[in-house]
PDB file of C-alpha atoms in Angstrom:
ATOM      1  CA  MET A   1     209.564 161.265  78.175  1.00 89.00           C
ATOM      2  CA  LEU A   2     209.459 164.748  79.429  1.00 94.00           C
ATOM      3  CA  HIS A   3     206.225 165.035  78.755  1.00 93.00           C
ATOM      4  CA  VAL A   4     205.365 162.167  80.743  1.00 92.00           C
ATOM      5  CA  MET A   5     207.672 163.115  83.629  1.00 93.00           C
ATOM      6  CA  VAL A   6     206.276 166.634  84.429  1.00 96.00           C
ATOM      7  CA  THR A   7     202.704 165.539  83.881  1.00 94.00           C
ATOM      8  CA  SER A   8     202.793 163.081  86.445  1.00 93.00           C
ATOM      9  CA  SER A   9     204.706 165.128  88.722  1.00 95.00           C
ATOM     10  CA  TRP A  10     201.629 167.451  87.834  1.00 95.00           C
ATOM     11  CA  LEU A  11     198.930 165.219  89.012  1.00 94.00           C
ATOM     12  CA  LEU A  12     200.912 163.947  92.060  1.00 93.00           C
ATOM     13  CA  GLY A  13     200.979 167.267  92.704  1.00 95.00           C
ATOM     14  CA  GLU A  14     197.202 168.133  92.035  1.00 94.00           C
ATOM     15  CA  LEU A  15     196.052 164.560  94.142  1.00 94.00           C
ATOM     16  CA  THR A  16     198.829 164.547  97.238  1.00 94.00           C
ATOM     17  CA  ALA A  17     196.455 167.932  98.143  1.00 94.00           C
ATOM     18  CA  ALA A  18     192.901 166.196  97.422  1.00 93.00           C
ATOM     19  CA  MET A  19     194.003 163.657  99.656  1.00 95.00           C
ATOM     20  CA  SER A  20     196.370 165.659 101.967  1.00 93.00           C
ATOM     21  CA  GLU A  21     192.906 167.088 103.471  1.00 93.00           C
ATOM     22  CA  HIS A  22     192.108 163.741 104.326  1.00 95.00           C
ATOM     23  CA  GLY A  23     195.402 163.252 106.574  1.00 94.00           C
ATOM     24  CA  VAL A  24     196.816 161.055 104.104  1.00 94.00           C
ATOM     25  CA  THR A  25     199.525 160.436 101.220  1.00 93.00           C
ATOM     26  CA  PRO A  26     198.822 158.909  97.379  1.00 93.00           C
ATOM     27  CA  ALA A  27     201.082 156.349  98.506  1.00 92.00           C
ATOM     28  CA  GLN A  28     198.069 155.110 102.250  1.00 94.00           C
ATOM     29  CA  TYR A  29     195.880 155.985  99.823  1.00 95.00           C
ATOM     30  CA  ASN A  30     196.799 153.287  97.548  1.00 94.00           C
ATOM     31  CA  VAL A  31     197.268 150.398 100.362  1.00 94.00           C
ATOM     32  CA  LEU A  32     193.797 151.284 102.139  1.00 96.00           C
ATOM     33  CA  ARG A  33     192.258 150.648  98.437  1.00 96.00           C
ATOM     34  CA  ILE A  34     194.203 147.814  97.285  1.00 95.00           C
ATOM     35  CA  LEU A  35     192.935 146.531 101.063  1.00 96.00           C
ATOM     36  CA  ARG A  36     189.704 146.916 100.927  1.00 97.00           C
ATOM     37  CA  GLY A  37     189.500 145.189  97.849  1.00 95.00           C
ATOM     38  CA  SER A  38     190.534 141.804  99.692  1.00 93.00           C
ATOM     39  CA  HIS A  39     188.656 142.454 102.537  1.00 95.00           C
ATOM     40  CA  PRO A  40     187.706 140.934 104.563  1.00 92.00           C
ATOM     41  CA  THR A  41     190.659 138.845 103.241  1.00 91.00           C
ATOM     42  CA  ALA A  42     194.232 140.471 105.028  1.00 92.00           C
ATOM     43  CA  LEU A  43     196.951 140.436 102.855  1.00 93.00           C
ATOM     44  CA  LYS A  44     200.618 139.099 103.603  1.00 90.00           C
ATOM     45  CA  CYS A  45     202.522 142.063 103.722  1.00 88.00           C
ATOM     46  CA  SER A  46     204.309 141.431 100.821  1.00 87.00           C
ATOM     47  CA  ASP A  47     201.222 140.841  98.485  1.00 90.00           C
ATOM     48  CA  VAL A  48     200.760 144.717  99.226  1.00 92.00           C
ATOM     49  CA  ARG A  49     203.235 145.558  98.182  1.00 90.00           C
ATOM     50  CA  ASP A  50     203.667 143.654  95.139  1.00 89.00           C
ATOM     51  CA  ARG A  51     200.188 145.581  94.247  1.00 90.00           C
ATOM     52  CA  LEU A  52     201.925 149.197  95.208  1.00 89.00           C
ATOM     53  CA  ILE A  53     201.219 151.414  91.646  1.00 85.00           C
ATOM     54  CA  ASP A  54     204.569 153.395  93.397  1.00 79.00           C
ATOM     55  CA  ARG A  55     206.652 150.413  94.460  1.00 75.00           C
ATOM     56  CA  THR A  56     208.319 151.584  97.539  1.00 73.00           C
ATOM     57  CA  PRO A  57     210.691 149.532  99.377  1.00 72.00           C
ATOM     58  CA  ASP A  58     210.034 151.201 103.236  1.00 83.00           C
ATOM     59  CA  VAL A  59     206.373 149.402 102.929  1.00 87.00           C
ATOM     60  CA  THR A  60     206.950 148.691 106.575  1.00 86.00           C
ATOM     61  CA  ARG A  61     206.839 151.756 107.458  1.00 91.00           C
ATOM     62  CA  LEU A  62     204.117 153.326 105.197  1.00 92.00           C
ATOM     63  CA  LEU A  63     201.584 150.355 106.684  1.00 92.00           C
ATOM     64  CA  ALA A  64     202.816 150.916 110.638  1.00 93.00           C
ATOM     65  CA  ARG A  65     201.424 154.886 109.827  1.00 94.00           C
ATOM     66  CA  LEU A  66     198.868 153.147 108.780  1.00 96.00           C
ATOM     67  CA  GLU A  67     198.306 151.545 111.872  1.00 95.00           C
ATOM     68  CA  ARG A  68     199.128 153.908 113.734  1.00 95.00           C
ATOM     69  CA  GLN A  69     195.899 156.487 112.509  1.00 96.00           C
ATOM     70  CA  ASP A  70     193.713 152.879 113.075  1.00 97.00           C
ATOM     71  CA  LEU A  71     193.481 151.968 109.291  1.00 97.00           C
ATOM     72  CA  SER A  72     194.739 149.508 109.192  1.00 96.00           C
ATOM     73  CA  ALA A  73     195.569 146.040 111.801  1.00 95.00           C
ATOM     74  CA  ARG A  74     198.737 143.781 111.447  1.00 92.00           C
ATOM     75  CA  GLU A  75     198.832 140.754 112.635  1.00 90.00           C
ATOM     76  CA  ARG A  76     201.334 137.888 112.676  1.00 89.00           C
ATOM     77  CA  ALA A  77     199.138 134.242 110.205  1.00 79.00           C
ATOM     78  CA  LYS A  78     197.855 131.669 112.876  1.00 82.00           C
ATOM     79  CA  HIS A  79     199.199 129.034 109.647  1.00 85.00           C
ATOM     80  CA  ASP A  80     202.680 130.743 110.126  1.00 83.00           C
ATOM     81  CA  ARG A  81     203.754 132.787 112.515  1.00 83.00           C
ATOM     82  CA  ARG A  82     206.798 134.296 110.116  1.00 85.00           C
ATOM     83  CA  ILE A  83     204.344 135.340 107.607  1.00 87.00           C
ATOM     84  CA  VAL A  84     202.286 139.753 108.512  1.00 85.00           C
ATOM     85  CA  GLU A  85     198.937 139.894 107.117  1.00 91.00           C
ATOM     86  CA  VAL A  86     197.358 143.162 107.156  1.00 94.00           C
ATOM     87  CA  ARG A  87     193.757 144.076 106.914  1.00 95.00           C
ATOM     88  CA  ILE A  88     191.313 147.582 106.944  1.00 97.00           C
ATOM     89  CA  THR A  89     190.025 148.868 109.708  1.00 97.00           C
ATOM     90  CA  LYS A  90     186.582 149.853 110.036  1.00 97.00           C
ATOM     91  CA  LYS A  91     187.970 153.128 110.300  1.00 97.00           C
ATOM     92  CA  GLY A  92     189.620 152.753 107.158  1.00 97.00           C
ATOM     93  CA  LEU A  93     186.928 152.073 105.101  1.00 97.00           C
ATOM     94  CA  ASP A  94     185.065 154.803 105.870  1.00 97.00           C
ATOM     95  CA  LEU A  95     188.142 156.991 105.682  1.00 97.00           C
ATOM     96  CA  LEU A  96     188.063 155.665 101.782  1.00 97.00           C
ATOM     97  CA  ASP A  97     184.665 156.083 101.535  1.00 97.00           C
ATOM     98  CA  LYS A  98     184.366 159.568 103.108  1.00 97.00           C
ATOM     99  CA  MET A  99     187.601 160.378 100.567  1.00 96.00           C
ATOM    100  CA  GLU A 100     185.787 158.925  97.534  1.00 95.00           C
ATOM    101  CA  PRO A 101     183.414 162.272  96.222  1.00 95.00           C
ATOM    102  CA  ASP A 102     186.673 164.384  96.599  1.00 94.00           C
ATOM    103  CA  VAL A 103     188.778 161.759  94.702  1.00 94.00           C
ATOM    104  CA  GLU A 104     186.871 161.346  91.959  1.00 94.00           C
ATOM    105  CA  ALA A 105     186.052 165.320  92.107  1.00 94.00           C
ATOM    106  CA  ALA A 106     190.070 165.842  91.291  1.00 94.00           C
ATOM    107  CA  THR A 107     190.602 163.154  88.544  1.00 93.00           C
ATOM    108  CA  ARG A 108     187.352 164.616  86.743  1.00 93.00           C
ATOM    109  CA  ARG A 109     188.621 168.399  87.732  1.00 94.00           C
ATOM    110  CA  LEU A 110     192.726 166.830  86.105  1.00 94.00           C
ATOM    111  CA  THR A 111     191.141 164.773  82.931  1.00 93.00           C
ATOM    112  CA  GLU A 112     187.898 167.575  81.790  1.00 94.00           C
ATOM    113  CA  ASN A 113     189.687 168.599  79.004  1.00 94.00           C
ATOM    114  CA  LEU A 114     190.038 164.825  77.321  1.00 95.00           C
ATOM    115  CA  THR A 115     186.995 163.808  75.522  1.00 95.00           C
ATOM    116  CA  ASN A 116     186.172 160.321  75.786  1.00 93.00           C
ATOM    117  CA  GLU A 117     187.903 159.112  72.944  1.00 96.00           C
ATOM    118  CA  GLU A 118     191.257 161.085  73.847  1.00 96.00           C
ATOM    119  CA  HIS A 119     191.328 159.686  77.304  1.00 93.00           C
ATOM    120  CA  ALA A 120     190.950 156.167  75.915  1.00 95.00           C
ATOM    121  CA  GLN A 121     193.461 156.875  73.831  1.00 96.00           C
ATOM    122  CA  LEU A 122     195.602 158.062  76.035  1.00 94.00           C
ATOM    123  CA  SER A 123     195.631 155.250  78.236  1.00 93.00           C
ATOM    124  CA  LYS A 124     196.225 152.940  75.504  1.00 94.00           C
ATOM    125  CA  LEU A 125     199.422 154.808  74.164  1.00 93.00           C
ATOM    126  CA  LEU A 126     200.805 155.137  78.429  1.00 91.00           C
ATOM    127  CA  GLU A 127     200.226 150.594  78.587  1.00 92.00           C
ATOM    128  CA  LYS A 128     201.752 150.738  75.434  1.00 91.00           C
ATOM    129  CA  LEU A 129     204.793 152.695  76.580  1.00 89.00           C
ATOM    130  CA  GLN A 130     205.002 150.065  79.437  1.00 87.00           C
ATOM    131  CA  THR A 131     205.184 147.603  77.204  1.00 85.00           C
ATOM    132  CA  THR A 132     208.930 146.298  77.282  1.00 72.00           C
ATOM    133  CA  ASP A 133     209.409 143.508  75.048  1.00 64.00           C
TER     134      ASP A 133
END
């Protein structure tokens, strides 16, 4: 388990460095990718929270930071004013397009020591580790 935790920390640090050049954190990047996946449809804030890789309890603050950067926009749902919906902006979509080569390059660099078979095996083992009965 120690190796999994150390590797997780190392990977996150490397990806943080690649993403920081674009002014976003891995958590913000994760939100932007979630929003791009639903684009042009808005998502409820709770749906964004449920899809996050890292289950942060402060999704509201995370979304507010993205909104201040004009990367996302929040608004009350027309059908139910109690619900806040969020969508990615054109600037957010453009940023993801700009970041994609850097993130892909970092991912390739981080996994270059694995063969395709080893990568598949690692993925399978990590999925198995996450399975709780």
